[in-house]
Amino acid sequence: DGGITQSPKYLFRKEGQNVTLSCEQNLNHDAMYWYRQDPGQGLRLIYYSQIVNDFQKGDIAEGYSVSREKKESFPLTVTSAQKNPTAFYLCASSFSGDTEAFFGQGTRLTVV
Amino acid sequence: AQSVTQPDIHITVSEGASLELRCNYSYGATPYLFWYVQSPGQGLQLLLKYFSGDTLVQGIKGFEAEFKRSQSSFNLRKPSVHWSDAAEYFCAVGAQNQFYFGTGTSLTVIP
């Protein structure tokens, strides 16, 4: 089945540690996105990538990093520089930035 | 700058009643418009989309939406709500290789 897979579903991190969230898609989509979701704030764009080996910062990129070495994969690293990382993280992909986006099931990150 | 406004944070309707969720956008040209639904702890599922053509679009689960250029609106409607429709609904605009989301409307359905 085609789709987007995010792993893990739940993730716990100690303060000061970096952690990487996985996002894999087999939809042959060129574009991939990372969003952060907090209650009452909707979805805020962290990073997006339109093509392999290229990505752009979104509205809240500080404290996050990404890579796009393969078309299918767009991992997100939450670094220790992110002051308030506890949130629900959503990965999405699309054929382009103007066609519909398809979403993974999300990763809930909790800092303990 | 592009923006999406969903003025209703929370709506409560009775099962079987009609539903309308409001969405207004700000964009210089005609954007691509989407409605998504999210169940708790899950990802977003596409309900419907508007790219061009007929301004009334049909989606899954009995939802429809109407694009009104003069009002910069793309409201979501359903004639008869089911208890399973309780969820968070997001309106989104696709423009300049990005998606811009509203803050969402939470729908509660009472028996």
PDB file of C-alpha atoms in Angstrom:
ATOM      1  CA  ASP A   1       0.000   0.000   0.000  1.00  0.00           C
ATOM      2  CA  GLY A   2       1.241   3.483  -0.811  1.00  0.00           C
ATOM      3  CA  GLY A   3       1.514   5.987   1.947  1.00  0.00           C
ATOM      4  CA  ILE A   4       3.598   7.902   4.422  1.00  0.00           C
ATOM      5  CA  THR A   5       5.100   6.210   7.440  1.00  0.00           C
ATOM      6  CA  GLN A   6       6.233   8.105  10.488  1.00  0.00           C
ATOM      7  CA  SER A   7       8.111   6.430  13.271  1.00  0.00           C
ATOM      8  CA  PRO A   8       8.051   6.112  16.145  1.00  0.00           C
ATOM      9  CA  LYS A   9       4.478   6.992  17.108  1.00  0.00           C
ATOM     10  CA  TYR A  10       5.581   8.062  20.592  1.00  0.00           C
ATOM     11  CA  LEU A  11       9.005   9.367  21.552  1.00  0.00           C
ATOM     12  CA  PHE A  12      10.430  10.474  24.851  1.00  0.00           C
ATOM     13  CA  ARG A  13      13.543  12.599  25.109  1.00  0.00           C
ATOM     14  CA  LYS A  14      15.581  13.901  27.960  1.00  0.00           C
ATOM     15  CA  GLU A  15      16.393  17.567  27.987  1.00  0.00           C
ATOM     16  CA  GLY A  16      19.635  18.321  26.170  1.00  0.00           C
ATOM     17  CA  GLN A  17      19.400  15.364  23.815  1.00  0.00           C
ATOM     18  CA  ASN A  18      18.934  15.414  20.073  1.00  0.00           C
ATOM     19  CA  VAL A  19      16.317  13.110  18.619  1.00  0.00           C
ATOM     20  CA  THR A  20      15.456  12.161  15.031  1.00  0.00           C
ATOM     21  CA  LEU A  21      11.952  11.545  13.732  1.00  0.00           C
ATOM     22  CA  SER A  22      11.600   9.330  10.700  1.00  0.00           C
ATOM     23  CA  CYS A  23       9.385   9.987   7.674  1.00  0.00           C
ATOM     24  CA  GLU A  24       9.266   7.661   4.669  1.00  0.00           C
ATOM     25  CA  GLN A  25       6.936   7.795   1.662  1.00  0.00           C
ATOM     26  CA  ASN A  26       6.394   5.429  -1.247  1.00  0.00           C
ATOM     27  CA  LEU A  27       4.061   7.688  -3.209  1.00  0.00           C
ATOM     28  CA  ASN A  28       6.817   8.906  -5.535  1.00  0.00           C
ATOM     29  CA  HIS A  29       6.174  12.436  -4.336  1.00  0.00           C
ATOM     30  CA  ASP A  30       8.772  15.117  -4.966  1.00  0.00           C
ATOM     31  CA  ALA A  31       7.801  17.426  -2.123  1.00  0.00           C
ATOM     32  CA  MET A  32       7.908  16.637   1.582  1.00  0.00           C
ATOM     33  CA  TYR A  33       7.047  18.721   4.636  1.00  0.00           C
ATOM     34  CA  TRP A  34       7.364  18.744   8.404  1.00  0.00           C
ATOM     35  CA  TYR A  35       4.762  20.420  10.571  1.00  0.00           C
ATOM     36  CA  ARG A  36       4.478  20.952  14.268  1.00  0.00           C
ATOM     37  CA  GLN A  37       1.045  20.891  15.877  1.00  0.00           C
ATOM     38  CA  ASP A  38       0.255  22.409  19.252  1.00  0.00           C
ATOM     39  CA  PRO A  39      -3.235  22.724  20.730  1.00  0.00           C
ATOM     40  CA  GLY A  40      -5.080  25.735  19.346  1.00  0.00           C
ATOM     41  CA  GLN A  41      -2.294  26.699  16.937  1.00  0.00           C
ATOM     42  CA  GLY A  42      -3.024  24.577  13.912  1.00  0.00           C
ATOM     43  CA  LEU A  43      -0.109  23.325  11.843  1.00  0.00           C
ATOM     44  CA  ARG A  44       3.096  25.319  11.657  1.00  0.00           C
ATOM     45  CA  LEU A  45       5.653  24.586   8.956  1.00  0.00           C
ATOM     46  CA  ILE A  46       9.118  23.615  10.157  1.00  0.00           C
ATOM     47  CA  TYR A  47      10.909  22.655   6.940  1.00  0.00           C
ATOM     48  CA  TYR A  48       9.997  21.621   3.439  1.00  0.00           C
ATOM     49  CA  SER A  49      11.777  20.068   0.503  1.00  0.00           C
ATOM     50  CA  GLN A  50      10.766  20.256  -3.150  1.00  0.00           C
ATOM     51  CA  ILE A  51      13.537  18.022  -4.439  1.00  0.00           C
ATOM     52  CA  VAL A  52      16.295  15.719  -3.264  1.00  0.00           C
ATOM     53  CA  ASN A  53      19.283  17.463  -1.648  1.00  0.00           C
ATOM     54  CA  ASP A  54      17.380  20.717  -1.290  1.00  0.00           C
ATOM     55  CA  PHE A  55      15.189  22.058   1.504  1.00  0.00           C
ATOM     56  CA  GLN A  56      13.929  25.359   2.848  1.00  0.00           C
ATOM     57  CA  LYS A  57      13.139  26.697   6.293  1.00  0.00           C
ATOM     58  CA  GLY A  58       9.560  27.179   7.261  1.00  0.00           C
ATOM     59  CA  ASP A  59       8.114  29.503   9.868  1.00  0.00           C
ATOM     60  CA  ILE A  60       9.573  27.779  12.935  1.00  0.00           C
ATOM     61  CA  ALA A  61      12.851  26.160  11.806  1.00  0.00           C
ATOM     62  CA  GLU A  62      14.960  27.255  14.772  1.00  0.00           C
ATOM     63  CA  GLY A  63      16.130  24.260  16.798  1.00  0.00           C
ATOM     64  CA  TYR A  64      15.351  21.776  14.016  1.00  0.00           C
ATOM     65  CA  SER A  65      17.352  20.281  11.157  1.00  0.00           C
ATOM     66  CA  VAL A  66      16.496  18.060   8.196  1.00  0.00           C
ATOM     67  CA  SER A  67      18.109  16.170   5.350  1.00  0.00           C
ATOM     68  CA  ARG A  68      16.805  14.956   2.015  1.00  0.00           C
ATOM     69  CA  GLU A  69      19.319  12.467   0.660  1.00  0.00           C
ATOM     70  CA  LYS A  70      16.671  10.228  -0.879  1.00  0.00           C
ATOM     71  CA  LYS A  71      13.364  11.038  -2.515  1.00  0.00           C
ATOM     72  CA  GLU A  72      11.542   8.700  -0.154  1.00  0.00           C
ATOM     73  CA  SER A  73      12.969   9.958   3.122  1.00  0.00           C
ATOM     74  CA  PHE A  74      12.863  13.270   4.997  1.00  0.00           C
ATOM     75  CA  PRO A  75      14.055  12.820   8.603  1.00  0.00           C
ATOM     76  CA  LEU A  76      13.657  15.612  11.139  1.00  0.00           C
ATOM     77  CA  THR A  77      16.128  16.138  13.970  1.00  0.00           C
ATOM     78  CA  VAL A  78      14.956  18.008  17.025  1.00  0.00           C
ATOM     79  CA  THR A  79      18.071  19.472  18.573  1.00  0.00           C
ATOM     80  CA  SER A  80      18.792  20.546  22.118  1.00  0.00           C
ATOM     81  CA  ALA A  81      18.499  24.134  20.878  1.00  0.00           C
ATOM     82  CA  GLN A  82      14.726  23.732  20.517  1.00  0.00           C
ATOM     83  CA  LYS A  83      13.411  25.273  23.716  1.00  0.00           C
ATOM     84  CA  ASN A  84       9.989  23.698  23.810  1.00  0.00           C
ATOM     85  CA  PRO A  85      10.044  20.530  21.715  1.00  0.00           C
ATOM     86  CA  THR A  86       7.093  18.719  23.289  1.00  0.00           C
ATOM     87  CA  ALA A  87       4.518  18.590  20.487  1.00  0.00           C
ATOM     88  CA  PHE A  88       2.847  16.468  17.835  1.00  0.00           C
ATOM     89  CA  TYR A  89       4.896  16.305  14.636  1.00  0.00           C
ATOM     90  CA  LEU A  90       3.356  15.610  11.253  1.00  0.00           C
ATOM     91  CA  CYS A  91       5.114  14.716   8.033  1.00  0.00           C
ATOM     92  CA  ALA A  92       3.436  15.213   4.669  1.00  0.00           C
ATOM     93  CA  SER A  93       4.227  14.782   1.001  1.00  0.00           C
ATOM     94  CA  SER A  94       2.812  15.922  -2.323  1.00  0.00           C
ATOM     95  CA  PHE A  95       3.627  15.820  -6.012  1.00  0.00           C
ATOM     96  CA  SER A  96       4.168  19.551  -5.839  1.00  0.00           C
ATOM     97  CA  GLY A  97       3.450  22.374  -3.505  1.00  0.00           C
ATOM     98  CA  ASP A  98       0.106  23.042  -5.145  1.00  0.00           C
ATOM     99  CA  THR A  99      -1.419  19.571  -5.268  1.00  0.00           C
ATOM    100  CA  GLU A 100      -2.919  17.954  -2.236  1.00  0.00           C
ATOM    101  CA  ALA A 101      -0.688  16.847   0.618  1.00  0.00           C
ATOM    102  CA  PHE A 102      -0.854  13.404   2.173  1.00  0.00           C
ATOM    103  CA  PHE A 103      -0.034  13.039   5.840  1.00  0.00           C
ATOM    104  CA  GLY A 104       1.574  10.449   8.048  1.00  0.00           C
ATOM    105  CA  GLN A 105       0.049   9.412  11.362  1.00  0.00           C
ATOM    106  CA  GLY A 106       2.311  11.670  13.371  1.00  0.00           C
ATOM    107  CA  THR A 107       4.896  11.352  16.125  1.00  0.00           C
ATOM    108  CA  ARG A 108       4.193  12.634  19.601  1.00  0.00           C
ATOM    109  CA  LEU A 109       7.412  13.868  21.178  1.00  0.00           C
ATOM    110  CA  THR A 110       7.591  14.423  24.907  1.00  0.00           C
ATOM    111  CA  VAL A 111      10.567  15.902  26.713  1.00  0.00           C
ATOM    112  CA  VAL A 112      11.050  14.396  30.157  1.00  0.00           C
TER     113      VAL A 112
ATOM    114  CA  ALA B   1       1.147  37.161   2.794  1.00  0.00           C
ATOM    115  CA  GLN B   2      -1.048  34.126   2.549  1.00  0.00           C
ATOM    116  CA  SER B   3      -3.285  33.319   5.489  1.00  0.00           C
ATOM    117  CA  VAL B   4      -6.233  31.138   6.355  1.00  0.00           C
ATOM    118  CA  THR B   5      -8.823  32.013   8.963  1.00  0.00           C
ATOM    119  CA  GLN B   6     -11.229  29.613  10.576  1.00  0.00           C
ATOM    120  CA  PRO B   7     -13.291  31.873  12.823  1.00  0.00           C
ATOM    121  CA  ASP B   8     -14.991  29.119  14.786  1.00  0.00           C
ATOM    122  CA  ILE B   9     -12.694  27.405  17.264  1.00  0.00           C
ATOM    123  CA  HIS B  10     -15.336  24.966  18.421  1.00  0.00           C
ATOM    124  CA  ILE B  11     -18.789  23.996  17.129  1.00  0.00           C
ATOM    125  CA  THR B  12     -21.376  21.702  18.690  1.00  0.00           C
ATOM    126  CA  VAL B  13     -24.188  20.227  16.610  1.00  0.00           C
ATOM    127  CA  SER B  14     -26.820  17.591  17.181  1.00  0.00           C
ATOM    128  CA  GLU B  15     -26.617  14.354  15.270  1.00  0.00           C
ATOM    129  CA  GLY B  16     -28.683  14.663  12.114  1.00  0.00           C
ATOM    130  CA  ALA B  17     -28.411  18.437  11.988  1.00  0.00           C
ATOM    131  CA  SER B  18     -26.728  20.316   9.166  1.00  0.00           C
ATOM    132  CA  LEU B  19     -23.206  21.658   9.489  1.00  0.00           C
ATOM    133  CA  GLU B  20     -21.273  24.555   8.033  1.00  0.00           C
ATOM    134  CA  LEU B  21     -17.652  25.273   8.912  1.00  0.00           C
ATOM    135  CA  ARG B  22     -16.289  28.599   7.795  1.00  0.00           C
ATOM    136  CA  CYS B  23     -12.989  29.303   6.102  1.00  0.00           C
ATOM    137  CA  ASN B  24     -11.628  32.556   4.718  1.00  0.00           C
ATOM    138  CA  TYR B  25      -8.314  32.974   2.987  1.00  0.00           C
ATOM    139  CA  SER B  26      -6.037  35.770   1.940  1.00  0.00           C
ATOM    140  CA  TYR B  27      -4.151  35.308  -1.304  1.00  0.00           C
ATOM    141  CA  GLY B  28      -3.565  37.483  -4.343  1.00  0.00           C
ATOM    142  CA  ALA B  29      -4.570  34.919  -6.949  1.00  0.00           C
ATOM    143  CA  THR B  30      -6.974  32.014  -6.951  1.00  0.00           C
ATOM    144  CA  PRO B  31      -5.397  29.478  -4.649  1.00  0.00           C
ATOM    145  CA  TYR B  32      -5.747  25.778  -4.400  1.00  0.00           C
ATOM    146  CA  LEU B  33      -8.075  25.065  -1.476  1.00  0.00           C
ATOM    147  CA  PHE B  34      -8.400  22.032   0.751  1.00  0.00           C
ATOM    148  CA  TRP B  35     -10.335  20.723   3.715  1.00  0.00           C
ATOM    149  CA  TYR B  36      -8.778  18.099   5.963  1.00  0.00           C
ATOM    150  CA  VAL B  37     -10.133  16.181   8.948  1.00  0.00           C
ATOM    151  CA  GLN B  38      -8.126  14.948  11.918  1.00  0.00           C
ATOM    152  CA  SER B  39      -9.166  12.448  14.566  1.00  0.00           C
ATOM    153  CA  PRO B  40      -7.390  12.665  17.948  1.00  0.00           C
ATOM    154  CA  GLY B  41      -3.783  11.523  17.785  1.00  0.00           C
ATOM    155  CA  GLN B  42      -3.954  10.876  14.057  1.00  0.00           C
ATOM    156  CA  GLY B  43      -2.724  12.461  10.868  1.00  0.00           C
ATOM    157  CA  LEU B  44      -4.829  14.580   8.542  1.00  0.00           C
ATOM    158  CA  GLN B  45      -7.131  13.071   5.929  1.00  0.00           C
ATOM    159  CA  LEU B  46      -8.144  14.981   2.825  1.00  0.00           C
ATOM    160  CA  LEU B  47     -11.891  15.590   2.611  1.00  0.00           C
ATOM    161  CA  LEU B  48     -11.996  17.584  -0.606  1.00  0.00           C
ATOM    162  CA  LYS B  49     -10.088  20.009  -2.779  1.00  0.00           C
ATOM    163  CA  TYR B  50     -10.702  22.863  -5.182  1.00  0.00           C
ATOM    164  CA  PHE B  51      -8.315  23.674  -7.985  1.00  0.00           C
ATOM    165  CA  SER B  52     -10.538  25.253 -10.662  1.00  0.00           C
ATOM    166  CA  GLY B  53     -13.864  24.862 -12.428  1.00  0.00           C
ATOM    167  CA  ASP B  54     -17.121  24.181 -10.644  1.00  0.00           C
ATOM    168  CA  THR B  55     -17.132  26.151  -7.424  1.00  0.00           C
ATOM    169  CA  LEU B  56     -19.122  23.514  -5.558  1.00  0.00           C
ATOM    170  CA  VAL B  57     -16.961  20.498  -4.873  1.00  0.00           C
ATOM    171  CA  GLN B  58     -17.948  17.166  -3.446  1.00  0.00           C
ATOM    172  CA  GLY B  59     -15.770  15.201  -1.095  1.00  0.00           C
ATOM    173  CA  ILE B  60     -15.702  12.047   0.905  1.00  0.00           C
ATOM    174  CA  LYS B  61     -18.030  11.196   3.792  1.00  0.00           C
ATOM    175  CA  GLY B  62     -20.843  13.303   2.341  1.00  0.00           C
ATOM    176  CA  PHE B  63     -19.041  16.641   2.683  1.00  0.00           C
ATOM    177  CA  GLU B  64     -19.124  19.456   0.151  1.00  0.00           C
ATOM    178  CA  ALA B  65     -17.563  22.891  -0.024  1.00  0.00           C
ATOM    179  CA  GLU B  66     -18.272  26.004  -2.027  1.00  0.00           C
ATOM    180  CA  PHE B  67     -15.627  28.403  -3.288  1.00  0.00           C
ATOM    181  CA  LYS B  68     -16.769  32.027  -3.334  1.00  0.00           C
ATOM    182  CA  ARG B  69     -14.178  34.257  -4.889  1.00  0.00           C
ATOM    183  CA  SER B  70     -15.968  37.487  -3.978  1.00  0.00           C
ATOM    184  CA  GLN B  71     -15.919  36.542  -0.312  1.00  0.00           C
ATOM    185  CA  SER B  72     -12.545  34.758  -0.314  1.00  0.00           C
ATOM    186  CA  SER B  73     -14.304  31.855   1.350  1.00  0.00           C
ATOM    187  CA  PHE B  74     -14.351  28.102   1.092  1.00  0.00           C
ATOM    188  CA  ASN B  75     -16.935  26.879   3.579  1.00  0.00           C
ATOM    189  CA  LEU B  76     -17.444  23.210   4.324  1.00  0.00           C
ATOM    190  CA  ARG B  77     -20.950  21.798   4.586  1.00  0.00           C
ATOM    191  CA  LYS B  78     -22.719  18.567   5.388  1.00  0.00           C
ATOM    192  CA  PRO B  79     -26.519  18.203   5.321  1.00  0.00           C
ATOM    193  CA  SER B  80     -26.769  15.649   8.129  1.00  0.00           C
ATOM    194  CA  VAL B  81     -24.017  15.113  10.685  1.00  0.00           C
ATOM    195  CA  HIS B  82     -23.186  11.688  12.077  1.00  0.00           C
ATOM    196  CA  TRP B  83     -21.608  11.031  15.476  1.00  0.00           C
ATOM    197  CA  SER B  84     -18.497   9.760  13.682  1.00  0.00           C
ATOM    198  CA  ASP B  85     -17.948  13.237  12.192  1.00  0.00           C
ATOM    199  CA  ALA B  86     -16.711  14.512  15.550  1.00  0.00           C
ATOM    200  CA  ALA B  87     -13.121  15.579  14.857  1.00  0.00           C
ATOM    201  CA  GLU B  88     -10.896  18.574  14.115  1.00  0.00           C
ATOM    202  CA  TYR B  89     -11.309  20.181  10.708  1.00  0.00           C
ATOM    203  CA  PHE B  90      -8.634  22.197   8.939  1.00  0.00           C
ATOM    204  CA  CYS B  91      -8.924  24.461   5.944  1.00  0.00           C
ATOM    205  CA  ALA B  92      -5.755  24.915   3.888  1.00  0.00           C
ATOM    206  CA  VAL B  93      -4.452  26.933   0.964  1.00  0.00           C
ATOM    207  CA  GLY B  94      -1.824  25.677  -1.450  1.00  0.00           C
ATOM    208  CA  ALA B  95       0.289  28.453  -2.861  1.00  0.00           C
ATOM    209  CA  GLN B  96       3.914  29.056  -3.817  1.00  0.00           C
ATOM    210  CA  ASN B  97       4.947  25.477  -3.161  1.00  0.00           C
ATOM    211  CA  GLN B  98       3.625  25.544   0.392  1.00  0.00           C
ATOM    212  CA  PHE B  99       0.469  24.827   2.308  1.00  0.00           C
ATOM    213  CA  TYR B 100      -1.040  27.297   4.735  1.00  0.00           C
ATOM    214  CA  PHE B 101      -3.397  25.932   7.363  1.00  0.00           C
ATOM    215  CA  GLY B 102      -6.053  27.523   9.509  1.00  0.00           C
ATOM    216  CA  THR B 103      -6.044  26.934  13.232  1.00  0.00           C
ATOM    217  CA  GLY B 104      -8.811  24.378  12.962  1.00  0.00           C
ATOM    218  CA  THR B 105     -12.409  23.955  14.094  1.00  0.00           C
ATOM    219  CA  SER B 106     -13.220  21.294  16.648  1.00  0.00           C
ATOM    220  CA  LEU B 107     -16.585  19.614  16.024  1.00  0.00           C
ATOM    221  CA  THR B 108     -18.580  17.973  18.795  1.00  0.00           C
ATOM    222  CA  VAL B 109     -21.655  15.944  17.884  1.00  0.00           C
ATOM    223  CA  ILE B 110     -24.295  15.393  20.547  1.00  0.00           C
ATOM    224  CA  PRO B 111     -26.911  12.618  20.372  1.00  0.00           C
TER     225      PRO B 111
END
